[in-house]
Structures are given as C-alpha cells and as structure tokens.
Amino acid sequence: MAAVHESVLDAIGGTPLIRLARLGAGLAAPVYAKAEFLNIGGSVKDRAALSMILAAERDGLLRPGGTIVEATSGNTGIGLAIVGRRRGYRVIAGVADKSAPEKADILRAYGAEVVLAPTGVAQEDPRHLFNVVQRLAEEIPGAWLANQYDNLANPDAHVRTTGPELWEQTGGRLTHFVAGVGTGGTITGTGGYLKEVSGGRVTVVGADPESSTYGGGDGSPWYVESIGHFLHPETVEDRWPQAYQQEVVDSFERVPDRESLLTARRLAREEGILAGPSSGTAVAAALRVARGLGPDDLVVVLLPDSGRSYLSKVHSDAWMRQWGFLEEEGAEGLRPLLEAAGPLVSVPAGATVAEAVRALGAAPYGVAPVVLERPDWPYGVSPAEVVGTADGAALAAGLADGSVKPDDRVGAVAGPPLPGAGVGCSPEEARERLRDGARAVLVLVDGKVAGVVAP
Ligand code: PMP
C-alpha cells in the first residue's frame, strides 16, 4: 500500500526503481531506472531543495519572513518554491532564458517570482545569471541565496536519502551507478554513499554532454539542459561547483546530443517513461556501460525529471527537425542543397576585414557566419556561437566608400547572424525563416552548423 503523508514535504523521495526491459533487451546486466520524476515537484531537485532549506534554517541563515533566492534552470526552483512557500518564505528564481518556457510557468504557479537572464555570456558579465541572483540576494533584506552549486546540503540530501534508498531497493546488489552532473550534487552524494556502503565495490559513471568540460570537452554549447559544464571562450577563471567532487566519478560516458535526445524519445515510446533530455543522456550512458557487463552486475541510472516540461523541445518532432536532429525518410529536405554548397566556411570574430574578404572568396553565396574563437572546433560550430554574418559584397562596398577599413575586426562590422534551419526542413520551411534581408540560411545537422544554403 502506498504511504500516507501529513505534508508534501514528507512525500519527497522514496521513488521507485523501474527496470528498462525494452531498451536493455539483450544485455546480460539488468538496467534499472530511479524514477526521480515521480517526486512531488517532478524532479530529483526536490530532495536538494528540502535539504538546503532545512540546513539554512538550522544554521540561522533563513529566518521567518525571509526570502529564498536561487539561480536555477527550473527544477531546483520548483523544489525551493514548494518547500519554501510551504514554510512561509518569499521565493525568487533566476532562470536562464534558454530553459524550456514551461519551467518558468510552473515556478510562477507555485508562487515563485521569476527573473530571466541571458545565456551564452561570460561569467564576468553582470548580466550572467549568477551575478543577477547574487545582486538580488545582497539587495533584499533577509534574503538567503540557496547557491545549489556550492551548498554542501545539496549532495548531503543524496547521502541521506537517494543513496540509502538505492542500496536498500537493490538489496546491496547494485554494482554501477550512472547519473548526469549539473551541480554534481546527485552524483557526489549518491555515488559517494554507494561507494562507502559497498566498501568501494560500486562504480560511479558520469553521463556528460560530449562537449562539456566535466568529461573532458572544450565547454562549447550543447542542447541537453541542466547537465554538463559550459565554458564561454572569454571566461577568464573557470570555477567548478563545490557540490561536485570529481574523485567520486570513476569514468565518464560522453554522449552527443543526438544520442541523448533520441534515447529520451525511445524511453517514452518503448518503455512508457516520459522523461527529460538529461534522462536521455543518462540512459544512453547506462546502456553503453551495461554492454560491457555480465549477469552479476546491476546498473542503476537516475532519471532526474519528467518529459512534460519538454513537450515543445525534445518530444516535439518540429523542434527536433528545426535543429537538425530529425530527417524524415523520403521527405524533401535541405540535404541536396547542402551537399551542392560544399564545406562550411566560417570567419572568426577577431579576424580583420581584409582576412574575411579573402576567406569569403571560397564561401558559397559570398556569405559566411562570424563565430567566436575556439581552437579547432572539435565538436562543430554551434549556432549559439555564431555572432554575425560576413557578407563579401557588403564588405567590398564598405571598403570602397571608406566606411569599413581593412584592419577593422570583422566581428564589429558584421551583419546579424543568418537564420538557422535543420537539414530535415523543406526548402519552403527554410525560406519562411529568411528575414532581415538574409539571402541564405545556416543548415543545422545534429544541432551544429554544417553549411550555408540559399533555399
Ligand atoms: N537533470 C536535470 C533535469 C536537472 O534539473 C538537474 C539539476 N540541475 C540535473 C540533471 C543534474 O543534477 P545535479 O545538479 O544534482 O548534478
């Protein structure tokens, strides 16, 4: 029989384990999913929110009439809103503007105030989400910044609850624990507990977006929300969260966006589990891990949140097509045009106009995206790192009338970025995106800029 609780706060945690029998078919080692989307607020972060608020009350940081402030992609904010409002506090959540819009709506529904901040700016920038919430916490009397990234009550929630639950639910048979790393609270607390209780027998695997720095990438952007560590090329001093203890993680599986997103969709279609994209990353990693294991092993993968918050993203065919993750067979897409256009020519924002004009000689249609500077672009050019468009004809005209100098930085004189269209979009759909006088679109394959075409 299911439990009876006197308050929602007592209903946090105690989530079931569900075997992934379909996705794990043919594998010797069973793979079980910890269904954290069944928490009262819909995610694993309910645990951390409750733990951080109780610790702040205990330590005298949060007093009656106080205000809770946090930077959150949504889930931590939801947990803080539920627990915080229930305990009588004002709650303000700073949310990155690239987060799914549904997340901000849910926060408001629980009575939190939402402040949006831009993504893709350097950590030093005053508009950066962390700086915005820091200022709010300093200016509002009685405010407490939950600071999930450096708050040790975050991993501690998992030492006290998630870890022991898993050990008990598997009867101590768990051998591999797989989870994504955002603040690192989940993997550090759960993984640390499981290692301790098993005498070091449990292997802890981090599921990381391919380009995230946690697993060894250069920090260039990816599409899966809430996990991984992004690094803007202009960030001077990179800081990792204190909630994340690297030593707990034995190895990383580095998962490209396509594999993560398609796995999240398979989870819904084949297992009946509607989960978010970070669950896709975690399950993709767990399946890779399980492939090398035997019948005495038992893999547990943690599913942080529900897919209901991402109906307009990973679970939408239109969204998947728009970013180049879905190409329907037989449909007329942009691939023939892309192949005819040849390889991508891009111009670094710091190049001079003279250098750009030379590069544009080889560019189809005489236009090229102007991009941030990253060495070698090992993960491809993300549209989030395209800062403008260099147009050969416009630059030549500027040079002729003297409004542009050969030594000017092209980033300073470039036009706006070209619109993007997924490779699976029809030429007509791509034409609909043309605006601001743009003649061409950036074609996206697996979320990366593959070329420029005039549809
Ligand atoms: N997935 C989702 C959907 C999340 O909201 C979070 C937390 N931001 C994570 C994964 C990562 O969890 P953690 O912060 O404990 O590393």
Tab-separated table of C-alpha atoms and ligand atoms in Angstrom:
chain	number	residue	atom	x	y	z
A	1	MET	CA	0.000	0.000	0.000
A	2	ALA	CA	1.209	3.476	-0.814
A	3	ALA	CA	2.275	5.777	2.031
A	4	VAL	CA	0.083	8.404	3.732
A	5	HIS	CA	1.792	11.767	4.429
A	6	GLU	CA	0.797	14.722	6.600
A	7	SER	CA	2.565	17.233	4.298
A	8	VAL	CA	4.047	17.383	0.799
A	9	LEU	CA	7.447	17.742	2.433
A	10	ASP	CA	7.187	14.179	3.745
A	11	ALA	CA	6.312	12.988	0.217
A	12	ILE	CA	9.744	13.935	-1.188
A	13	GLY	CA	11.966	10.952	-2.030
A	14	GLY	CA	11.076	7.262	-1.826
A	15	THR	CA	10.860	6.960	-5.624
A	16	PRO	CA	10.581	3.553	-7.368
A	17	LEU	CA	13.153	1.693	-9.435
A	18	ILE	CA	11.861	0.558	-12.826
A	19	ARG	CA	13.650	-1.991	-14.994
A	20	LEU	CA	14.397	-0.815	-18.535
A	21	ALA	CA	13.490	-4.166	-20.009
A	22	ARG	CA	12.985	-2.976	-23.602
A	23	LEU	CA	15.973	-0.651	-24.009
A	24	GLY	CA	18.113	-3.114	-22.083
A	25	ALA	CA	16.902	-6.166	-24.051
A	26	GLY	CA	19.767	-8.480	-24.977
A	27	LEU	CA	22.092	-7.109	-22.304
A	28	ALA	CA	23.356	-9.535	-19.653
A	29	ALA	CA	23.304	-6.935	-16.873
A	30	PRO	CA	19.905	-5.594	-15.789
A	31	VAL	CA	19.456	-1.818	-16.021
A	32	TYR	CA	17.089	-0.162	-13.553
A	33	ALA	CA	15.947	3.459	-13.653
A	34	LYS	CA	15.447	5.529	-10.487
A	35	ALA	CA	12.251	7.415	-11.318
A	36	GLU	CA	13.018	10.809	-9.777
A	37	PHE	CA	10.362	12.470	-11.944
A	38	LEU	CA	7.841	10.931	-9.510
A	39	ASN	CA	8.919	13.324	-6.757
A	40	ILE	CA	6.205	15.731	-5.629
A	41	GLY	CA	7.692	18.647	-7.617
A	42	GLY	CA	8.558	16.435	-10.590
A	43	SER	CA	12.322	16.163	-10.195
A	44	VAL	CA	15.308	14.949	-8.218
A	45	LYS	CA	15.910	18.528	-7.081
A	46	ASP	CA	13.053	18.369	-4.549
A	47	ARG	CA	15.463	16.413	-2.365
A	48	ALA	CA	18.211	19.037	-2.570
A	49	ALA	CA	15.750	21.915	-2.042
A	50	LEU	CA	14.333	20.401	1.155
A	51	SER	CA	17.813	19.617	2.449
A	52	MET	CA	19.195	23.118	1.701
A	53	ILE	CA	16.229	24.937	3.297
A	54	LEU	CA	16.306	22.825	6.471
A	55	ALA	CA	20.075	23.360	6.755
A	56	ALA	CA	19.699	27.135	6.247
A	57	GLU	CA	17.021	27.308	8.971
A	58	ARG	CA	19.191	25.238	11.297
A	59	ASP	CA	22.216	27.476	10.648
A	60	GLY	CA	20.190	30.679	11.162
A	61	LEU	CA	20.661	31.848	7.546
A	62	LEU	CA	16.943	31.739	6.825
A	63	ARG	CA	14.507	33.226	9.356
A	64	PRO	CA	10.721	33.755	9.399
A	65	GLY	CA	9.721	36.360	6.790
A	66	GLY	CA	12.890	35.664	4.797
A	67	THR	CA	13.334	35.414	1.017
A	68	ILE	CA	14.868	32.474	-0.820
A	69	VAL	CA	16.827	33.428	-3.968
A	70	GLU	CA	18.369	30.985	-6.442
A	71	ALA	CA	19.758	30.623	-9.957
A	72	THR	CA	18.027	27.595	-11.390
A	73	SER	CA	17.197	26.004	-14.716
A	74	GLY	CA	13.839	25.366	-13.160
A	75	ASN	CA	13.827	22.171	-11.166
A	76	THR	CA	15.687	23.445	-8.123
A	77	GLY	CA	13.441	26.499	-8.229
A	78	ILE	CA	10.363	24.274	-8.231
A	79	GLY	CA	11.671	22.342	-5.223
A	80	LEU	CA	12.564	25.586	-3.430
A	81	ALA	CA	9.163	27.059	-4.316
A	82	ILE	CA	7.278	24.044	-2.952
A	83	VAL	CA	9.281	23.717	0.237
A	84	GLY	CA	9.889	27.465	0.660
A	85	ARG	CA	6.292	28.610	0.132
A	86	ARG	CA	5.021	25.767	2.344
A	87	ARG	CA	7.302	27.040	5.106
A	88	GLY	CA	6.221	30.663	4.622
A	89	TYR	CA	9.046	32.294	2.611
A	90	ARG	CA	9.124	34.522	-0.473
A	91	VAL	CA	10.883	32.690	-3.341
A	92	ILE	CA	12.699	34.340	-6.296
A	93	ALA	CA	14.104	32.158	-9.109
A	94	GLY	CA	16.592	33.417	-11.707
A	95	VAL	CA	16.126	31.296	-14.840
A	96	ALA	CA	18.281	31.074	-17.982
A	97	ASP	CA	16.294	32.278	-20.975
A	98	LYS	CA	17.165	29.118	-22.970
A	99	SER	CA	15.323	26.925	-20.453
A	100	ALA	CA	12.009	25.414	-21.534
A	101	PRO	CA	9.289	28.077	-21.046
A	102	GLU	CA	7.099	25.555	-19.217
A	103	LYS	CA	9.583	25.542	-16.344
A	104	ALA	CA	9.112	29.262	-15.601
A	105	ASP	CA	5.328	28.842	-15.809
A	106	ILE	CA	5.421	26.067	-13.219
A	107	LEU	CA	7.549	28.214	-10.895
A	108	ARG	CA	5.020	31.032	-11.107
A	109	ALA	CA	2.164	28.584	-10.484
A	110	TYR	CA	3.781	27.575	-7.182
A	111	GLY	CA	4.015	31.233	-6.189
A	112	ALA	CA	7.669	31.942	-7.014
A	113	GLU	CA	8.802	35.139	-8.762
A	114	VAL	CA	10.812	34.513	-11.952
A	115	VAL	CA	13.681	36.672	-13.224
A	116	LEU	CA	15.060	35.755	-16.687
A	117	ALA	CA	18.779	36.116	-17.548
A	118	PRO	CA	20.559	35.645	-20.908
A	119	THR	CA	22.597	32.542	-21.725
A	120	GLY	CA	25.888	32.498	-23.608
A	121	VAL	CA	27.511	35.403	-21.734
A	122	ALA	CA	30.825	35.163	-19.885
A	123	GLN	CA	30.798	34.504	-16.124
A	124	GLU	CA	32.278	38.001	-15.572
A	125	ASP	CA	29.345	39.676	-17.365
A	126	PRO	CA	26.953	41.471	-14.946
A	127	ARG	CA	24.007	40.022	-16.915
A	128	HIS	CA	25.202	36.472	-16.164
A	129	LEU	CA	22.556	34.557	-14.206
A	130	PHE	CA	24.828	34.049	-11.189
A	131	ASN	CA	25.614	37.765	-10.938
A	132	VAL	CA	21.930	38.685	-11.256
A	133	VAL	CA	20.849	36.452	-8.354
A	134	GLN	CA	23.877	37.474	-6.276
A	135	ARG	CA	22.793	41.129	-6.559
A	136	LEU	CA	19.188	40.296	-5.597
A	137	ALA	CA	20.377	38.373	-2.531
A	138	GLU	CA	22.514	41.341	-1.440
A	139	GLU	CA	19.823	43.967	-2.009
A	140	ILE	CA	16.772	42.251	-0.426
A	141	PRO	CA	16.746	42.330	3.403
A	142	GLY	CA	16.510	38.845	4.933
A	143	ALA	CA	17.391	37.162	1.614
A	144	TRP	CA	19.275	33.897	1.502
A	145	LEU	CA	20.961	32.632	-1.660
A	146	ALA	CA	20.484	28.852	-1.755
A	147	ASN	CA	23.527	28.507	-4.060
A	148	GLN	CA	22.957	24.874	-5.004
A	149	TYR	CA	26.325	24.785	-6.801
A	150	ASP	CA	28.370	25.355	-3.656
A	151	ASN	CA	25.887	24.335	-0.959
A	152	LEU	CA	27.006	21.070	0.633
A	153	ALA	CA	23.466	20.412	1.884
A	154	ASN	CA	22.751	19.613	-1.810
A	155	PRO	CA	24.973	16.496	-2.088
A	156	ASP	CA	24.136	15.703	1.533
A	157	ALA	CA	20.462	15.193	0.554
A	158	HIS	CA	21.615	12.270	-1.577
A	159	VAL	CA	23.944	10.863	1.080
A	160	ARG	CA	20.976	10.721	3.420
A	161	THR	CA	18.191	9.666	1.019
A	162	THR	CA	18.932	8.675	-2.611
A	163	GLY	CA	21.988	6.554	-1.813
A	164	PRO	CA	20.405	4.560	1.039
A	165	GLU	CA	17.192	4.076	-0.988
A	166	LEU	CA	19.134	2.551	-3.886
A	167	TRP	CA	21.185	0.295	-1.659
A	168	GLU	CA	18.034	-0.974	0.024
A	169	GLN	CA	15.984	-1.262	-3.178
A	170	THR	CA	18.659	-3.399	-4.848
A	171	GLY	CA	19.382	-5.439	-1.743
A	172	GLY	CA	23.009	-4.310	-1.985
A	173	ARG	CA	23.396	-5.863	-5.469
A	174	LEU	CA	23.943	-2.574	-7.313
A	175	THR	CA	27.369	-2.510	-8.999
A	176	HIS	CA	27.211	0.562	-11.297
A	177	PHE	CA	25.567	3.928	-10.701
A	178	VAL	CA	25.088	6.276	-13.679
A	179	ALA	CA	23.971	9.920	-13.422
A	180	GLY	CA	24.428	13.275	-15.105
A	181	VAL	CA	26.386	16.078	-13.476
A	182	GLY	CA	24.859	19.541	-13.178
A	183	THR	CA	25.731	20.916	-9.768
A	184	GLY	CA	27.210	17.479	-9.118
A	185	GLY	CA	25.044	17.064	-6.018
A	186	THR	CA	23.341	13.889	-7.202
A	187	ILE	CA	26.428	12.024	-8.353
A	188	THR	CA	28.614	13.190	-5.473
A	189	GLY	CA	26.119	12.386	-2.721
A	190	THR	CA	24.604	9.207	-4.157
A	191	GLY	CA	27.847	7.899	-5.648
A	192	GLY	CA	29.832	8.742	-2.527
A	193	TYR	CA	27.334	6.948	-0.275
A	194	LEU	CA	27.192	3.867	-2.515
A	195	LYS	CA	30.981	3.596	-2.621
A	196	GLU	CA	31.173	3.891	1.124
A	197	VAL	CA	28.420	1.381	1.931
A	198	SER	CA	29.748	-1.149	-0.618
A	199	GLY	CA	33.341	-0.882	0.553
A	200	GLY	CA	34.314	0.634	-2.818
A	201	ARG	CA	32.637	-2.029	-4.984
A	202	VAL	CA	30.214	0.339	-6.730
A	203	THR	CA	31.484	2.014	-9.909
A	204	VAL	CA	30.205	5.557	-10.474
A	205	VAL	CA	29.841	6.752	-14.070
A	206	GLY	CA	29.144	10.349	-15.085
A	207	ALA	CA	26.849	10.865	-18.089
A	208	ASP	CA	28.064	14.054	-19.733
A	209	PRO	CA	27.224	16.022	-22.877
A	210	GLU	CA	30.055	15.374	-25.331
A	211	SER	CA	31.484	18.911	-25.283
A	212	SER	CA	31.040	19.582	-21.524
A	213	THR	CA	34.265	20.189	-19.631
A	214	TYR	CA	33.391	17.703	-16.844
A	215	GLY	CA	34.083	14.766	-19.150
A	216	GLY	CA	36.969	16.464	-20.968
A	217	GLY	CA	35.323	18.622	-23.657
A	218	ASP	CA	36.118	22.250	-24.502
A	219	GLY	CA	32.897	23.548	-22.939
A	220	SER	CA	31.241	24.597	-26.204
A	221	PRO	CA	27.421	24.557	-26.094
A	222	TRP	CA	25.107	21.564	-26.307
A	223	TYR	CA	21.349	21.115	-26.293
A	224	VAL	CA	20.579	18.904	-23.269
A	225	GLU	CA	19.542	21.193	-20.407
A	226	SER	CA	20.685	21.108	-16.768
A	227	ILE	CA	23.778	18.927	-17.047
A	228	GLY	CA	27.395	19.433	-18.064
A	229	HIS	CA	29.708	22.410	-17.617
A	230	PHE	CA	29.733	25.128	-20.285
A	231	LEU	CA	32.789	27.307	-20.841
A	232	HIS	CA	32.472	30.587	-22.736
A	233	PRO	CA	35.697	31.284	-24.685
A	234	GLU	CA	36.015	34.654	-22.905
A	235	THR	CA	35.605	33.266	-19.390
A	236	VAL	CA	38.860	34.013	-17.590
A	237	GLU	CA	38.624	31.952	-14.425
A	238	ASP	CA	36.566	28.770	-14.703
A	239	ARG	CA	35.044	27.505	-11.463
A	240	TRP	CA	33.531	24.109	-10.881
A	241	PRO	CA	30.832	23.701	-8.218
A	242	GLN	CA	31.845	22.692	-4.722
A	243	ALA	CA	28.839	20.352	-4.669
A	244	TYR	CA	30.767	18.279	-7.239
A	245	GLN	CA	33.599	16.080	-6.020
A	246	GLN	CA	35.481	14.756	-9.030
A	247	GLU	CA	37.038	11.844	-7.113
A	248	VAL	CA	33.632	10.161	-6.762
A	249	VAL	CA	33.356	9.672	-10.539
A	250	ASP	CA	35.312	6.671	-11.864
A	251	SER	CA	34.727	7.426	-15.539
A	252	PHE	CA	32.609	9.445	-17.941
A	253	GLU	CA	30.478	8.449	-20.880
A	254	ARG	CA	30.472	11.441	-23.205
A	255	VAL	CA	27.185	11.479	-25.068
A	256	PRO	CA	26.487	13.574	-28.192
A	257	ASP	CA	23.188	15.491	-28.250
A	258	ARG	CA	21.711	13.281	-30.940
A	259	GLU	CA	22.192	10.104	-28.880
A	260	SER	CA	20.772	11.804	-25.753
A	261	LEU	CA	17.700	13.197	-27.488
A	262	LEU	CA	16.893	10.050	-29.437
A	263	THR	CA	17.279	7.967	-26.268
A	264	ALA	CA	14.856	10.247	-24.372
A	265	ARG	CA	12.348	9.716	-27.180
A	266	ARG	CA	12.874	5.936	-27.134
A	267	LEU	CA	12.326	5.910	-23.350
A	268	ALA	CA	8.866	7.380	-23.915
A	269	ARG	CA	7.943	5.221	-26.905
A	270	GLU	CA	9.424	1.903	-25.866
A	271	GLU	CA	9.382	1.958	-22.057
A	272	GLY	CA	6.426	4.279	-21.442
A	273	ILE	CA	8.649	6.623	-19.435
A	274	LEU	CA	8.233	10.278	-20.440
A	275	ALA	CA	11.440	11.856	-19.130
A	276	GLY	CA	13.535	14.922	-19.887
A	277	PRO	CA	16.606	15.139	-22.126
A	278	SER	CA	19.123	14.703	-19.286
A	279	SER	CA	17.464	11.335	-18.625
A	280	GLY	CA	18.218	10.534	-22.274
A	281	THR	CA	21.892	11.300	-21.700
A	282	ALA	CA	21.951	9.186	-18.535
A	283	VAL	CA	20.183	6.200	-20.104
A	284	ALA	CA	22.383	6.347	-23.225
A	285	ALA	CA	25.418	6.251	-20.930
A	286	ALA	CA	23.961	3.427	-18.815
A	287	LEU	CA	23.302	1.307	-21.911
A	288	ARG	CA	26.884	1.814	-23.057
A	289	VAL	CA	28.134	0.785	-19.597
A	290	ALA	CA	25.827	-2.254	-19.418
A	291	ARG	CA	27.070	-3.544	-22.784
A	292	GLY	CA	30.386	-4.408	-21.159
A	293	LEU	CA	28.916	-6.127	-18.085
A	294	GLY	CA	27.684	-9.577	-17.061
A	295	PRO	CA	24.677	-11.117	-15.263
A	296	ASP	CA	26.142	-10.498	-11.807
A	297	ASP	CA	26.233	-6.772	-12.409
A	298	LEU	CA	23.341	-4.415	-11.782
A	299	VAL	CA	23.216	-0.939	-13.286
A	300	VAL	CA	21.120	1.869	-11.828
A	301	VAL	CA	20.576	5.025	-13.850
A	302	LEU	CA	18.959	8.116	-12.336
A	303	LEU	CA	16.214	9.885	-14.323
A	304	PRO	CA	16.136	13.470	-12.992
A	305	ASP	CA	12.864	14.853	-14.364
A	306	SER	CA	9.737	14.413	-16.453
A	307	GLY	CA	9.347	14.943	-20.194
A	308	ARG	CA	6.221	17.037	-19.609
A	309	SER	CA	8.425	20.111	-19.265
A	310	TYR	CA	9.911	19.467	-22.711
A	311	LEU	CA	6.890	18.817	-24.913
A	312	SER	CA	7.937	21.793	-27.064
A	313	LYS	CA	11.552	20.572	-27.264
A	314	VAL	CA	12.903	17.006	-27.338
A	315	HIS	CA	9.427	15.458	-27.520
A	316	SER	CA	8.365	17.694	-30.432
A	317	ASP	CA	9.080	16.456	-33.980
A	318	ALA	CA	9.042	20.054	-35.247
A	319	TRP	CA	11.708	21.100	-32.713
A	320	MET	CA	13.848	18.066	-33.490
A	321	ARG	CA	13.646	18.876	-37.224
A	322	GLN	CA	14.327	22.581	-36.706
A	323	TRP	CA	17.680	21.853	-35.028
A	324	GLY	CA	18.693	19.123	-37.460
A	325	PHE	CA	18.128	16.081	-35.234
A	326	LEU	CA	15.340	14.587	-37.341
A	327	GLU	CA	15.303	13.911	-41.062
A	328	GLU	CA	12.258	12.069	-42.332
A	329	GLU	CA	12.984	9.475	-44.986
A	330	GLY	CA	11.701	10.393	-48.409
A	331	ALA	CA	10.838	13.970	-47.352
A	332	GLU	CA	12.337	16.825	-49.365
A	333	GLY	CA	14.908	18.351	-47.033
A	334	LEU	CA	17.895	20.647	-47.387
A	335	ARG	CA	20.481	17.879	-47.808
A	336	PRO	CA	20.821	18.133	-51.630
A	337	LEU	CA	21.354	21.898	-51.377
A	338	LEU	CA	23.818	21.413	-48.511
A	339	GLU	CA	25.866	18.891	-50.478
A	340	ALA	CA	25.932	21.182	-53.516
A	341	ALA	CA	27.110	24.127	-51.373
A	342	GLY	CA	30.240	22.333	-50.163
A	343	PRO	CA	32.024	22.590	-46.814
A	344	LEU	CA	31.273	25.304	-44.254
A	345	VAL	CA	33.375	28.472	-44.417
A	346	SER	CA	33.349	30.463	-41.167
A	347	VAL	CA	35.216	33.597	-40.098
A	348	PRO	CA	36.490	34.171	-36.538
A	349	ALA	CA	35.106	37.360	-34.963
A	350	GLY	CA	38.652	38.589	-34.328
A	351	ALA	CA	39.758	38.334	-37.990
A	352	THR	CA	40.320	41.571	-39.901
A	353	VAL	CA	38.049	42.653	-42.723
A	354	ALA	CA	40.895	42.007	-45.163
A	355	GLU	CA	41.239	38.422	-43.899
A	356	ALA	CA	37.472	37.931	-44.028
A	357	VAL	CA	37.276	39.126	-47.632
A	358	ARG	CA	39.977	36.570	-48.573
A	359	ALA	CA	38.101	33.743	-46.772
A	360	LEU	CA	34.820	34.759	-48.388
A	361	GLY	CA	36.285	34.065	-51.821
A	362	ALA	CA	35.669	30.366	-51.109
A	363	ALA	CA	32.281	30.839	-49.406
A	364	PRO	CA	29.101	29.795	-51.178
A	365	TYR	CA	26.874	32.820	-51.927
A	366	GLY	CA	29.699	35.073	-50.714
A	367	VAL	CA	28.466	34.967	-47.098
A	368	ALA	CA	29.866	33.219	-44.026
A	369	PRO	CA	28.968	33.001	-40.345
A	370	VAL	CA	31.184	35.028	-37.996
A	371	VAL	CA	31.977	32.834	-34.992
A	372	LEU	CA	33.509	33.063	-31.515
A	373	GLU	CA	37.103	31.893	-31.314
A	374	ARG	CA	37.649	28.307	-30.253
A	375	PRO	CA	40.658	26.201	-31.160
A	376	ASP	CA	39.774	23.744	-33.958
A	377	TRP	CA	36.045	23.440	-33.120
A	378	PRO	CA	36.291	19.696	-32.324
A	379	TYR	CA	32.512	19.475	-31.702
A	380	GLY	CA	31.459	21.588	-34.672
A	381	VAL	CA	30.090	25.126	-34.722
A	382	SER	CA	27.004	25.582	-32.574
A	383	PRO	CA	24.535	28.258	-33.731
A	384	ALA	CA	24.823	29.721	-30.214
A	385	GLU	CA	28.431	30.620	-31.072
A	386	VAL	CA	27.607	32.381	-34.323
A	387	VAL	CA	27.795	36.119	-33.577
A	388	GLY	CA	27.138	37.577	-37.020
A	389	THR	CA	27.418	37.293	-40.792
A	390	ALA	CA	30.214	38.445	-43.061
A	391	ASP	CA	28.852	39.404	-46.472
A	392	GLY	CA	31.505	39.775	-49.188
A	393	ALA	CA	29.508	42.271	-51.262
A	394	ALA	CA	28.693	44.452	-48.213
A	395	LEU	CA	32.326	44.443	-47.054
A	396	ALA	CA	33.591	45.318	-50.550
A	397	ALA	CA	31.125	48.229	-50.730
A	398	GLY	CA	32.215	49.406	-47.269
A	399	LEU	CA	35.877	49.254	-48.250
A	400	ALA	CA	35.124	51.198	-51.468
A	401	ASP	CA	33.244	54.025	-49.709
A	402	GLY	CA	35.638	54.088	-46.741
A	403	SER	CA	33.027	53.195	-44.081
A	404	VAL	CA	34.984	49.978	-43.378
A	405	LYS	CA	38.785	49.724	-43.012
A	406	PRO	CA	40.819	46.629	-43.979
A	407	ASP	CA	42.132	46.380	-40.379
A	408	ASP	CA	38.702	46.582	-38.710
A	409	ARG	CA	37.688	43.449	-36.785
A	410	VAL	CA	35.049	41.687	-38.818
A	411	GLY	CA	33.063	40.933	-35.640
A	412	ALA	CA	32.500	44.682	-35.216
A	413	VAL	CA	31.175	45.293	-38.752
A	414	ALA	CA	29.321	42.020	-39.412
A	415	GLY	CA	25.594	41.811	-40.072
A	416	PRO	CA	23.190	39.822	-37.864
A	417	PRO	CA	23.518	36.003	-37.799
A	418	LEU	CA	21.716	34.174	-40.603
A	419	PRO	CA	18.623	32.244	-39.542
A	420	GLY	CA	19.089	28.522	-38.962
A	421	ALA	CA	17.126	25.624	-40.445
A	422	GLY	CA	17.509	21.919	-39.705
A	423	VAL	CA	18.661	19.686	-42.544
A	424	GLY	CA	15.288	17.916	-42.389
A	425	CYS	CA	13.357	21.145	-43.059
A	426	SER	CA	11.890	21.583	-46.552
A	427	PRO	CA	13.272	24.422	-48.714
A	428	GLU	CA	9.911	26.116	-48.238
A	429	GLU	CA	10.180	25.970	-44.440
A	430	ALA	CA	13.729	27.347	-44.736
A	431	ARG	CA	12.530	30.192	-46.967
A	432	GLU	CA	9.978	31.120	-44.312
A	433	ARG	CA	12.878	31.732	-41.922
A	434	LEU	CA	14.572	34.289	-44.194
A	435	ARG	CA	14.310	37.718	-42.575
A	436	ASP	CA	16.272	40.971	-42.238
A	437	GLY	CA	17.081	40.730	-45.945
A	438	ALA	CA	19.015	37.460	-45.428
A	439	ARG	CA	19.522	35.517	-48.657
A	440	ALA	CA	20.697	32.305	-47.055
A	441	VAL	CA	20.199	30.084	-44.006
A	442	LEU	CA	22.601	28.177	-41.777
A	443	VAL	CA	21.845	24.474	-42.237
A	444	LEU	CA	21.946	22.569	-38.966
A	445	VAL	CA	22.884	18.894	-38.776
A	446	ASP	CA	22.658	17.377	-35.279
A	447	GLY	CA	22.417	20.896	-33.885
A	448	LYS	CA	25.648	22.104	-35.500
A	449	VAL	CA	26.159	24.478	-38.424
A	450	ALA	CA	27.008	22.291	-41.421
A	451	GLY	CA	26.812	24.834	-44.214
A	452	VAL	CA	25.109	27.845	-45.775
A	453	VAL	CA	22.431	27.480	-48.447
A	454	ALA	CA	20.035	29.758	-50.314
A	455	PRO	CA	16.769	27.781	-50.236
B	1	PMP	N1	18.904	16.851	-14.889
B	1	PMP	C1	18.003	17.790	-14.579
B	1	PMP	C2	16.760	17.863	-15.392
B	1	PMP	C3	18.254	18.686	-13.531
B	1	PMP	O1	17.349	19.655	-13.251
B	1	PMP	C4	19.462	18.602	-12.825
B	1	PMP	C5	19.784	19.593	-11.747
B	1	PMP	N2	20.030	20.907	-12.233
B	1	PMP	C6	20.375	17.596	-13.181
B	1	PMP	C7	20.050	16.737	-14.193
B	1	PMP	C8	21.717	17.469	-12.507
B	1	PMP	O2	21.653	17.140	-11.135
B	1	PMP	P1	22.749	17.682	-10.148
B	1	PMP	O3	22.589	19.166	-10.068
B	1	PMP	O4	22.423	17.028	-8.839
B	1	PMP	O5	24.090	17.316	-10.653
